[in-house]
Amino acid sequence: MEQPPETSTDWGAGKHAVELYVRTYTTMLQSSGEIKIDSLVQTHIRMGSVLHPLAGQPQSDMGALLYGVRRLPRAIERCRHVVMGQSAQGFRAVLGADILDWQPVKAPARRRRWYQDGNATLAVLIASTSDIDDLVPSLVAYQIEWNKLHRSLQDVDLADEPARQAAGASEDDWQRLHEAWGATFDATLEAVKQDECHIGLRMIGGSHLGYARMASRWWLPIAAAMDELKVRESPVYFVSSNSHSLVNVLSGTAGDFEPEILEWTRNNDPDLEEERQKLELGHSRASRQNWLYFGARQVFDQHQDRERLRKRRVEIEAARGIRHIPARGTGVDSAAQIFKLCALDASAIDPRVGAVDVERLRATDACILNVDYPLGHAAYHILRQVAENASWVAGVYVMGKAATLNSDVGDVMIPNVVYNEHSGNTYWLDNALSAADVQPHLVYGSAVDNQRAVAVRGTFLQNRDYLEFYYQGHYTVVEMEAGPYLDACYEIGQPDRYPLNESVNMARINFDLGIVHYASDTPYTQARTLGARGLSYRGMDSTYAAAIALARRILQREGVLKT
């Protein structure tokens, strides 16, 4: 299958329902005023989202509620007006208010810049159309499920067990809701019982140029850091992954803090200490390096002296040619890291990467730009910005979470075909990575290559007809960034913009290209997955197996690994 055909009745019905929903909120948001979420409820229900299967039923869909709660800030419980915009300047021009003076708030499971005015309004900066495709269904699902819960709690004692039974929630889901709402669980439940939820939504701006402008502003501090490191004219290996795995693998700083990690674990985390003892006795197949990375994260997040430890870590990494650039003040909420390869400490690099020739490492002039993976179509704007400003793109590597239709959570999937729902293009790849690159470092899962991936518009914007169609076409990886990145990759090597609805051969390009995904969930598991629970110790297995493969590939390309 090169492109999804329009002939299947089931596919057509599923596709039409999703497109009707997207077209409804897209056109309504063109209004200069506020629209009501109530107006979107019926098209949301008719879409039949796999993340919200009970949307049209009277019983609560706890999975959909949990999914929405984790992707919206807690302030949404008190706010009934949400305003989306591309820049603080745009908000100021339309609202006459500087949202940067408002209270910053965060969502637990989605990186996005939110601000609360102190009353009932939330402002959010968006980086691309994917933010709209993610936010709108999340708000609609949240309102639907809040109101179901409101109706079920009337004339019910709000003691924990009667409330759970009235909501029709399982004990596990109720516990997850407790964890999501935290110390204010009882107060939030009281608020749900007291009032229905009716949210107003407004869009300020939303132009293609506006998204590109925000990506340009995102690039400025990165360019300054590259100038400081004297790598502005260096070949760039672009990596989209996360903010921890590549820096752990290449910096070795976790080893510098091993005494602190061991002491903290003994005193504060009996489960992690038990795992360490199993490792020492040879009773666990896991990697001690991964254990150390996980322990370091705990120490830097929770240690009582964490500020001093973080400062020391930054100093060590800076001495090894690594700079961290936080995301600042734009809708593109993706931090970045720059690695000056010749300044790395060869003895500190994770030994699983391979033996490093110190002299060759010192002679390389290349650098790595690692970006905390963006959401959906923001990937296109980010990579295009990097490619426009870098002297030479030597490689593009994408590592991220994905839903799987044929594997298990913790497996690693490596595609050679990617279909992009945004552009309608099907990309055929000569992927720089293979299962043989990952499997040696994978303890608990399997690595499968020659897979087919689909970059979808949004997590809610899928129904069973959609997914069944993709599965019948052997598309087994569902993700959001690879397609937009490939649209940008096309423009790196071609004289024109990326095409639409075409089959594109990416086998012959003038830079290295690798894409790898680790399975965090399936499209049917809603919020009950690795993604909902956060990165666990076991969950690091697939992440670091992929990161080691990427680091090894880059150092091999630079000729600094000993054969």
Coordinates of C-alpha atoms in Angstrom, one line a residue:
M1 CA 0.0 0.0 0.0
E2 CA 1.5 3.3 -1.1
Q3 CA -1.3 5.6 -0.1
P4 CA -4.6 4.9 1.6
P5 CA -7.2 4.3 -1.1
E6 CA -10.7 5.8 -0.9
T7 CA -12.6 2.7 -2.0
S8 CA -13.1 0.9 1.3
T9 CA -16.5 1.5 2.8
D10 CA -15.3 1.1 6.4
W11 CA -12.2 3.2 5.8
G12 CA -14.3 5.9 4.1
A13 CA -16.8 6.0 7.0
G14 CA -14.1 6.2 9.6
K15 CA -12.1 8.7 7.6
H16 CA -15.1 10.9 6.9
A17 CA -16.1 11.0 10.6
V18 CA -12.6 12.1 11.6
E19 CA -12.4 14.7 8.8
L20 CA -15.8 16.1 9.7
Y21 CA -14.8 16.6 13.3
V22 CA -11.5 18.3 12.3
R23 CA -13.2 20.5 9.7
T24 CA -15.9 21.4 12.3
Y25 CA -13.5 22.7 14.9
T26 CA -11.1 24.2 12.4
T27 CA -13.7 26.3 10.7
M28 CA -15.4 27.3 14.0
L29 CA -12.0 28.5 15.4
Q30 CA -11.7 30.9 12.6
S31 CA -14.2 33.0 14.4
S32 CA -13.0 36.2 16.0
G33 CA -14.8 35.3 19.2
E34 CA -15.2 32.4 21.6
I35 CA -16.8 29.1 20.6
K36 CA -18.5 26.7 23.0
I37 CA -17.1 23.2 23.4
D38 CA -20.7 22.1 23.6
S39 CA -20.9 22.7 19.8
L40 CA -18.3 20.0 19.2
V41 CA -19.6 17.3 21.4
Q42 CA -21.8 15.5 18.8
T43 CA -19.1 15.4 16.1
H44 CA -16.6 14.2 18.7
I45 CA -19.0 11.4 19.7
R46 CA -19.7 10.4 16.1
M47 CA -16.0 10.2 15.3
G48 CA -15.9 7.1 17.5
S49 CA -12.4 7.7 18.8
V50 CA -10.6 4.6 20.1
L51 CA -9.4 6.7 23.1
H52 CA -13.0 7.6 23.9
P53 CA -15.1 4.6 23.1
L54 CA -17.8 5.4 25.6
A55 CA -18.2 9.1 24.6
G56 CA -21.8 8.7 23.7
Q57 CA -22.8 6.4 26.5
P58 CA -24.1 7.5 29.9
Q59 CA -21.5 5.6 31.9
S60 CA -18.1 7.3 32.6
D61 CA -15.2 6.5 30.4
M62 CA -12.4 6.7 33.0
G63 CA -9.7 6.1 30.4
A64 CA -10.7 9.1 28.4
L65 CA -11.1 11.2 31.6
L66 CA -7.6 10.2 32.8
Y67 CA -6.1 10.9 29.3
G68 CA -7.6 14.4 29.3
V69 CA -6.7 15.1 32.9
R70 CA -3.0 14.3 32.3
R71 CA -2.8 16.5 29.2
L72 CA -4.4 19.6 30.7
P73 CA -3.2 21.7 33.6
R74 CA -4.9 21.3 36.9
A75 CA -6.2 24.8 36.6
I76 CA -8.7 23.6 34.1
E77 CA -10.8 22.5 37.0
R78 CA -11.4 26.2 37.9
C79 CA -11.1 27.8 34.4
R80 CA -13.9 27.8 31.8
H81 CA -12.2 29.9 29.1
V82 CA -9.2 28.7 27.1
V83 CA -7.5 30.9 24.5
M84 CA -4.9 29.4 22.1
G85 CA -2.3 31.6 20.4
Q86 CA 1.0 31.5 18.7
S87 CA 2.9 34.2 20.6
A88 CA 2.7 36.4 23.6
Q89 CA 2.7 39.4 21.2
G90 CA -0.5 38.1 19.6
F91 CA -2.2 37.7 22.9
R92 CA -1.2 41.3 23.8
A93 CA -2.5 42.7 20.6
V94 CA -5.9 41.0 20.8
L95 CA -6.5 40.7 24.6
G96 CA -4.6 43.7 25.7
A97 CA -2.9 41.5 28.3
D98 CA 0.7 40.2 28.7
I99 CA 0.1 36.5 29.4
L100 CA 3.8 36.2 30.5
D101 CA 2.8 38.1 33.6
W102 CA 0.1 35.5 34.4
Q103 CA 0.7 32.4 36.5
P104 CA 2.6 29.7 34.5
V105 CA 0.9 26.3 34.9
K106 CA 1.8 22.8 33.4
A107 CA 0.1 19.7 32.3
P108 CA 1.5 16.4 33.7
A109 CA 1.9 14.6 30.4
R110 CA 2.2 17.2 27.7
R111 CA 4.9 19.8 27.2
R112 CA 3.1 23.0 26.4
R113 CA 3.2 26.6 27.8
W114 CA 0.1 27.4 29.8
Y115 CA -0.7 30.6 31.7
Q116 CA -3.6 31.4 34.1
D117 CA -4.9 34.9 34.6
G118 CA -5.9 34.2 38.2
N119 CA -9.5 33.9 37.5
A120 CA -11.3 31.7 34.9
T121 CA -9.1 32.0 31.8
L122 CA -6.2 29.9 30.6
A123 CA -3.9 31.0 27.7
V124 CA -1.8 28.4 25.9
L125 CA 1.0 28.9 23.3
I126 CA 0.9 26.5 20.4
A127 CA 3.6 25.4 18.0
S128 CA 1.7 23.9 15.1
T129 CA -1.7 22.7 13.9
S130 CA -0.9 19.5 15.9
D131 CA -1.4 21.3 19.1
I132 CA -4.9 22.2 18.0
D133 CA -5.6 18.6 16.9
D134 CA -4.4 17.5 20.4
L135 CA -6.0 20.2 22.6
V136 CA -9.5 20.4 21.1
P137 CA -10.4 16.7 21.5
S138 CA -8.8 16.6 24.9
L139 CA -10.9 19.5 26.1
V140 CA -14.1 18.0 24.5
A141 CA -13.4 14.6 26.1
Y142 CA -12.7 16.3 29.5
Q143 CA -15.9 18.2 29.4
I144 CA -18.0 15.2 28.4
E145 CA -16.5 13.0 31.1
W146 CA -16.7 15.7 33.8
N147 CA -20.4 16.2 33.1
K148 CA -21.0 12.4 33.2
L149 CA -19.3 12.2 36.5
H150 CA -21.3 15.2 37.7
R151 CA -24.6 13.5 36.9
S152 CA -23.5 10.2 38.5
L153 CA -22.5 11.8 41.8
Q154 CA -25.8 13.6 42.4
D155 CA -27.4 12.3 45.6
V156 CA -24.3 10.2 46.3
D157 CA -22.1 10.3 49.4
L158 CA -18.7 11.5 48.3
A159 CA -16.9 9.0 50.5
D160 CA -14.4 7.2 48.4
E161 CA -16.1 3.8 47.8
P162 CA -19.6 5.1 47.1
A163 CA -18.3 7.7 44.8
R164 CA -16.2 5.1 42.9
Q165 CA -19.2 2.8 42.5
A166 CA -21.4 5.6 41.3
A167 CA -18.9 6.6 38.7
G168 CA -18.7 3.0 37.5
A169 CA -14.9 3.1 37.8
S170 CA -12.6 0.2 38.5
E171 CA -10.4 0.2 41.6
D172 CA -7.3 0.7 39.4
D173 CA -8.8 3.6 37.4
W174 CA -10.1 5.3 40.6
Q175 CA -6.6 5.0 42.1
R176 CA -5.1 6.6 38.9
L177 CA -7.6 9.4 39.3
H178 CA -6.5 9.8 42.9
E179 CA -2.9 10.1 41.7
A180 CA -3.8 12.6 39.0
W181 CA -5.8 14.9 41.2
G182 CA -3.4 14.4 44.2
A183 CA -4.0 16.1 47.5
T184 CA -7.0 18.0 46.1
F185 CA -8.9 14.9 45.1
D186 CA -11.8 15.4 47.5
A187 CA -12.1 19.1 46.7
T188 CA -12.1 18.4 43.0
L189 CA -14.7 15.6 43.3
E190 CA -16.8 18.1 45.3
A191 CA -16.5 20.6 42.5
V192 CA -17.5 18.0 39.9
K193 CA -20.6 17.2 41.9
Q194 CA -21.5 20.8 42.4
D195 CA -21.3 22.2 38.8
E196 CA -21.3 21.0 35.2
C197 CA -18.4 21.9 33.0
H198 CA -18.9 24.2 30.0
I199 CA -15.7 25.5 28.4
G200 CA -15.3 28.3 25.9
L201 CA -12.5 28.2 23.4
R202 CA -10.9 30.8 21.3
M203 CA -8.0 31.0 18.7
I204 CA -5.7 33.9 18.1
G205 CA -3.7 33.8 14.9
G206 CA -2.9 30.3 13.6
S207 CA -1.1 31.1 10.4
H208 CA 1.6 29.0 8.8
L209 CA 4.0 32.0 8.9
G210 CA 3.3 32.4 12.6
Y211 CA 4.4 28.8 13.3
A212 CA 7.5 29.3 11.3
R213 CA 8.2 32.6 13.2
M214 CA 8.0 30.8 16.5
A215 CA 10.5 28.1 15.3
S216 CA 12.8 30.9 14.2
R217 CA 12.7 32.4 17.7
W218 CA 13.2 29.0 19.2
W219 CA 16.4 28.7 17.2
L220 CA 18.1 31.9 18.4
P221 CA 19.4 30.7 21.8
I222 CA 20.6 27.5 20.1
A223 CA 22.5 29.5 17.5
A224 CA 24.1 31.5 20.4
A225 CA 25.2 28.4 22.2
M226 CA 26.7 26.9 19.0
D227 CA 28.6 30.2 18.5
E228 CA 29.9 29.9 22.0
L229 CA 31.1 26.3 21.4
K230 CA 32.5 27.3 18.0
V231 CA 30.4 24.7 16.1
R232 CA 28.3 27.0 14.1
E233 CA 30.1 25.9 10.9
S234 CA 30.3 22.3 11.9
P235 CA 28.4 19.4 10.3
V236 CA 25.3 18.8 12.4
Y237 CA 23.8 15.4 13.4
F238 CA 20.2 16.3 14.2
V239 CA 18.5 14.0 16.8
S240 CA 15.0 14.2 18.0
S241 CA 14.6 12.1 21.1
N242 CA 14.3 13.1 24.8
S243 CA 16.3 15.2 27.2
H244 CA 18.0 12.4 29.2
S245 CA 19.0 9.3 27.2
L246 CA 21.6 10.7 24.7
V247 CA 23.2 12.9 27.3
N248 CA 23.5 10.0 29.8
V249 CA 25.1 7.8 27.1
L250 CA 27.6 10.3 25.9
S251 CA 28.5 12.3 29.0
G252 CA 29.0 9.6 31.6
T253 CA 28.0 12.0 34.3
A254 CA 25.8 9.4 36.1
G255 CA 29.1 7.6 37.0
D256 CA 30.4 10.8 38.6
F257 CA 27.5 10.7 41.0
E258 CA 27.5 7.0 41.8
P259 CA 28.3 7.5 45.5
E260 CA 25.3 9.9 45.9
I261 CA 23.1 7.6 43.8
L262 CA 23.9 4.5 45.9
E263 CA 23.4 6.3 49.2
W264 CA 20.1 7.9 48.1
T265 CA 18.8 4.6 46.8
R266 CA 19.7 2.7 50.0
N267 CA 17.9 5.3 52.1
N268 CA 14.9 6.2 49.9
D269 CA 14.0 3.6 47.3
P270 CA 13.9 0.0 48.5
D271 CA 12.6 -1.3 45.2
L272 CA 15.5 0.2 43.3
E273 CA 17.9 -0.9 46.0
E274 CA 16.6 -4.5 45.6
E275 CA 17.1 -4.3 41.9
R276 CA 20.7 -3.2 42.4
Q277 CA 21.3 -6.1 44.7
K278 CA 20.0 -8.5 42.1
L279 CA 22.3 -6.9 39.5
E280 CA 25.3 -7.3 41.8
L281 CA 24.5 -11.0 42.4
G282 CA 23.8 -11.7 38.8
H283 CA 20.1 -12.4 39.4
S284 CA 18.9 -9.8 37.0
R285 CA 19.4 -9.5 33.2
A286 CA 19.0 -5.8 33.3
S287 CA 21.8 -3.3 32.6
R288 CA 23.6 -1.7 35.5
Q289 CA 24.2 1.4 33.4
N290 CA 20.5 1.8 32.9
W291 CA 20.0 1.3 36.7
L292 CA 22.6 4.1 37.3
Y293 CA 20.8 6.4 34.8
F294 CA 17.5 5.8 36.5
G295 CA 19.0 6.4 39.9
A296 CA 20.6 9.6 38.7
R297 CA 17.3 10.9 37.6
Q298 CA 15.8 10.2 41.0
V299 CA 18.7 11.9 42.8
F300 CA 18.6 15.0 40.6
D301 CA 14.8 15.3 41.0
Q302 CA 14.4 14.4 44.7
H303 CA 17.6 14.7 46.6
Q304 CA 17.5 17.3 49.4
D305 CA 20.7 18.8 48.0
R306 CA 19.6 18.5 44.4
E307 CA 20.3 22.1 43.4
R308 CA 24.0 21.7 44.2
L309 CA 24.1 18.4 42.5
R310 CA 22.5 19.8 39.4
K311 CA 24.9 22.7 39.3
R312 CA 27.8 20.2 39.5
R313 CA 26.3 18.1 36.8
V314 CA 26.0 21.1 34.5
E315 CA 29.7 22.0 35.1
I316 CA 30.9 18.5 34.4
E317 CA 28.9 18.3 31.2
A318 CA 30.0 21.7 30.1
A319 CA 33.6 20.6 30.5
R320 CA 32.8 17.7 28.2
G321 CA 31.4 19.9 25.4
I322 CA 27.7 19.6 26.2
R323 CA 25.4 22.6 26.5
H324 CA 21.7 22.5 27.6
I325 CA 19.4 25.1 26.0
P326 CA 16.0 25.4 27.7
A327 CA 12.9 26.3 25.7
R328 CA 12.1 29.9 26.3
G329 CA 9.0 31.9 25.7
T330 CA 7.6 30.4 22.5
G331 CA 5.0 27.8 21.6
V332 CA 7.9 25.5 20.7
D333 CA 8.4 24.0 24.1
S334 CA 11.4 21.7 23.1
A335 CA 14.6 22.0 25.0
A336 CA 17.8 21.3 23.1
Q337 CA 21.3 19.9 23.8
I338 CA 24.5 20.5 21.8
F339 CA 27.3 18.0 21.9
K340 CA 30.7 19.1 20.6
L341 CA 32.1 15.7 19.7
C342 CA 35.8 16.5 20.0
A343 CA 35.3 17.7 23.6
L344 CA 33.6 14.5 24.8
D345 CA 35.4 12.4 27.4
A346 CA 36.0 9.1 25.6
S347 CA 36.5 7.2 28.8
A348 CA 33.1 8.3 30.1
I349 CA 31.0 7.3 27.1
D350 CA 28.7 4.3 27.8
P351 CA 30.8 1.2 27.0
R352 CA 27.9 -0.3 25.1
V353 CA 28.5 2.3 22.4
G354 CA 31.9 0.7 21.7
A355 CA 35.6 1.5 22.1
V356 CA 36.4 5.1 21.1
D357 CA 39.7 6.1 19.4
V358 CA 40.6 9.2 21.4
E359 CA 42.8 10.8 18.7
R360 CA 40.1 10.4 16.0
L361 CA 37.5 11.8 18.4
R362 CA 39.7 14.9 19.1
A363 CA 40.0 15.4 15.3
T364 CA 36.3 15.4 14.4
D365 CA 34.7 18.8 13.8
A366 CA 31.0 17.6 14.0
C367 CA 28.4 18.2 16.6
I368 CA 25.1 16.7 17.7
L369 CA 22.0 18.8 18.1
N370 CA 19.5 16.8 20.3
V371 CA 16.0 18.2 20.5
D372 CA 13.4 17.1 23.1
Y373 CA 10.9 15.6 20.6
P374 CA 8.1 18.1 19.6
L375 CA 4.5 17.2 19.1
G376 CA 3.4 16.4 15.5
H377 CA 3.7 19.0 12.8
A378 CA 6.0 21.2 15.0
A379 CA 8.7 18.7 14.0
Y380 CA 8.6 20.0 10.4
H381 CA 9.1 23.6 11.5
I382 CA 11.9 22.7 13.9
L383 CA 13.9 20.6 11.4
R384 CA 13.4 23.1 8.6
Q385 CA 14.7 25.9 10.9
V386 CA 17.8 23.8 11.8
A387 CA 18.5 22.9 8.1
E388 CA 18.2 26.5 7.0
N389 CA 20.7 27.7 9.6
A390 CA 23.2 24.8 9.9
S391 CA 26.2 24.8 7.6
W392 CA 25.6 21.1 6.8
V393 CA 23.1 18.4 8.0
A394 CA 25.1 15.2 8.2
G395 CA 22.4 13.1 9.6
V396 CA 18.7 13.1 10.9
Y397 CA 17.7 10.7 13.5
V398 CA 14.2 10.4 15.1
M399 CA 13.7 8.4 18.2
G400 CA 10.4 8.5 20.0
K401 CA 7.4 6.7 21.6
A402 CA 4.8 5.1 19.4
A403 CA 1.7 3.0 19.7
T404 CA 2.0 -0.5 18.2
L405 CA -0.6 -2.7 16.5
N406 CA 1.5 -5.8 16.5
S407 CA 4.2 -5.6 19.2
D408 CA 4.2 -5.3 23.0
V409 CA 5.0 -2.4 25.3
G410 CA 8.8 -2.2 25.5
D411 CA 9.5 -3.5 22.0
V412 CA 11.5 -1.4 19.5
M413 CA 10.1 -0.8 16.0
I414 CA 12.2 0.4 13.0
P415 CA 10.3 1.4 9.9
N416 CA 11.2 1.5 6.3
V417 CA 7.9 3.0 5.2
V418 CA 6.2 6.0 6.7
Y419 CA 2.8 7.4 5.7
N420 CA 2.1 11.0 6.8
E421 CA -1.5 11.9 7.3
H422 CA -0.6 15.7 7.2
S423 CA 0.8 15.7 3.7
G424 CA -0.6 12.4 2.4
N425 CA 2.9 11.4 1.4
T426 CA 4.3 7.8 1.7
Y427 CA 8.0 7.8 2.3
W428 CA 10.1 4.8 1.5
L429 CA 13.3 4.7 3.5
D430 CA 16.7 3.1 3.6
N431 CA 16.7 3.3 7.3
A432 CA 20.2 3.7 8.8
L433 CA 19.2 1.6 11.7
S434 CA 18.3 -2.1 11.9
A435 CA 17.1 -4.6 14.5
A436 CA 20.7 -5.9 14.7
D437 CA 21.8 -2.4 15.9
V438 CA 19.3 -2.5 18.8
Q439 CA 18.7 -6.1 19.9
P440 CA 22.1 -6.6 21.6
H441 CA 21.2 -3.9 24.1
L442 CA 17.6 -4.9 24.6
V443 CA 17.0 -7.1 27.6
Y444 CA 13.2 -7.3 28.0
G445 CA 11.8 -6.6 24.5
S446 CA 12.2 -7.4 20.9
A447 CA 13.6 -5.2 18.0
V448 CA 11.7 -5.5 14.8
D449 CA 12.7 -3.7 11.6
N450 CA 11.1 -3.5 8.1
Q451 CA 7.9 -2.1 9.7
R452 CA 5.5 0.4 8.3
A453 CA 4.6 3.5 10.4
V454 CA 1.8 6.0 10.1
A455 CA 2.2 9.6 11.4
V456 CA -1.3 10.5 12.5
R457 CA -2.8 14.0 13.1
G458 CA -3.6 13.4 16.7
T459 CA -4.1 10.7 19.4
F460 CA -7.8 11.2 19.7
L461 CA -8.3 11.4 15.9
Q462 CA -8.3 7.7 15.3
N463 CA -11.2 5.2 15.2
R464 CA -11.3 1.5 14.7
D465 CA -12.1 1.7 11.0
Y466 CA -8.9 3.9 10.6
L467 CA -6.7 1.5 12.5
E468 CA -8.1 -1.6 11.0
F469 CA -7.4 -0.2 7.5
Y470 CA -3.8 0.6 8.4
Y471 CA -3.3 -2.8 10.0
Q472 CA -4.7 -4.5 6.8
G473 CA -2.1 -2.5 4.9
H474 CA 0.6 -3.8 7.3
Y475 CA 1.0 -0.4 9.0
T476 CA 1.8 -1.4 12.6
V477 CA 3.4 1.7 14.1
V478 CA 1.2 4.7 15.0
E479 CA 3.1 7.9 15.9
M480 CA 3.1 11.6 15.2
E481 CA 6.5 13.1 14.3
A482 CA 8.3 10.9 11.7
G483 CA 6.0 12.1 8.9
P484 CA 6.5 15.8 9.5
Y485 CA 10.2 15.3 9.9
L486 CA 10.3 13.5 6.6
D487 CA 8.5 16.3 4.9
A488 CA 11.3 18.6 6.1
C489 CA 13.9 16.0 5.0
Y490 CA 12.5 16.1 1.5
E491 CA 13.1 19.9 1.4
I492 CA 16.7 19.4 2.7
G493 CA 17.6 17.4 -0.4
Q494 CA 15.2 18.7 -3.1
P495 CA 14.8 22.1 -4.9
D496 CA 11.1 22.5 -4.0
R497 CA 8.7 22.1 -1.1
Y498 CA 7.5 18.7 -0.1
P499 CA 4.8 17.3 -2.4
L500 CA 1.2 16.2 -1.4
N501 CA -0.3 12.7 -1.7
E502 CA 2.8 11.2 -3.4
S503 CA 5.0 8.2 -3.0
V504 CA 8.5 9.5 -2.2
N505 CA 11.7 7.5 -2.5
M506 CA 14.1 8.6 0.3
A507 CA 16.7 5.9 -0.3
R508 CA 19.1 8.2 -2.1
I509 CA 19.7 11.3 -0.1
N510 CA 22.9 13.1 0.8
F511 CA 22.6 12.7 4.6
D512 CA 22.2 9.8 7.0
L513 CA 18.6 9.0 8.0
G514 CA 17.4 6.8 10.9
I515 CA 14.1 6.4 12.6
V516 CA 13.4 4.2 15.6
H517 CA 10.3 3.9 17.9
Y518 CA 9.8 2.2 21.2
A519 CA 6.4 0.9 22.0
S520 CA 4.8 2.7 24.9
D521 CA 1.2 1.7 24.4
T522 CA -1.4 0.5 21.9
P523 CA -4.1 2.8 20.5
Y524 CA -6.7 0.9 22.5
T525 CA -5.2 1.3 26.0
Q526 CA -6.1 4.9 26.6
A527 CA -4.2 6.2 29.8
R528 CA -3.4 2.8 31.2
T529 CA 0.1 2.5 29.6
L530 CA 3.8 3.2 30.1
G531 CA 3.0 6.8 28.8
A532 CA 0.5 7.4 31.5
R533 CA 2.6 6.0 34.4
G534 CA 5.8 7.7 33.3
L535 CA 9.1 6.2 32.5
S536 CA 9.7 3.2 34.7
Y537 CA 12.9 1.4 35.3
R538 CA 11.9 -1.4 33.0
G539 CA 10.7 1.2 30.4
M540 CA 14.2 2.5 30.1
D541 CA 15.4 -0.7 28.5
S542 CA 14.0 0.1 25.0
T543 CA 14.8 3.8 25.3
Y544 CA 18.5 3.2 26.0
A545 CA 18.8 0.4 23.5
A546 CA 17.6 2.8 20.8
A547 CA 19.8 5.7 22.2
I548 CA 22.9 3.5 22.2
A549 CA 22.2 2.5 18.6
L550 CA 21.9 6.1 17.6
A551 CA 25.1 7.2 19.4
R552 CA 27.0 4.3 17.9
R553 CA 25.8 5.1 14.4
I554 CA 26.9 8.8 14.7
L555 CA 30.3 7.9 16.1
Q556 CA 30.7 5.3 13.4
R557 CA 29.9 7.8 10.7
E558 CA 32.6 10.1 12.2
G559 CA 35.1 7.2 12.1
V560 CA 35.9 7.4 15.8
L561 CA 35.0 3.9 16.9
K562 CA 37.7 1.3 17.0
T563 CA 36.9 -1.7 14.8

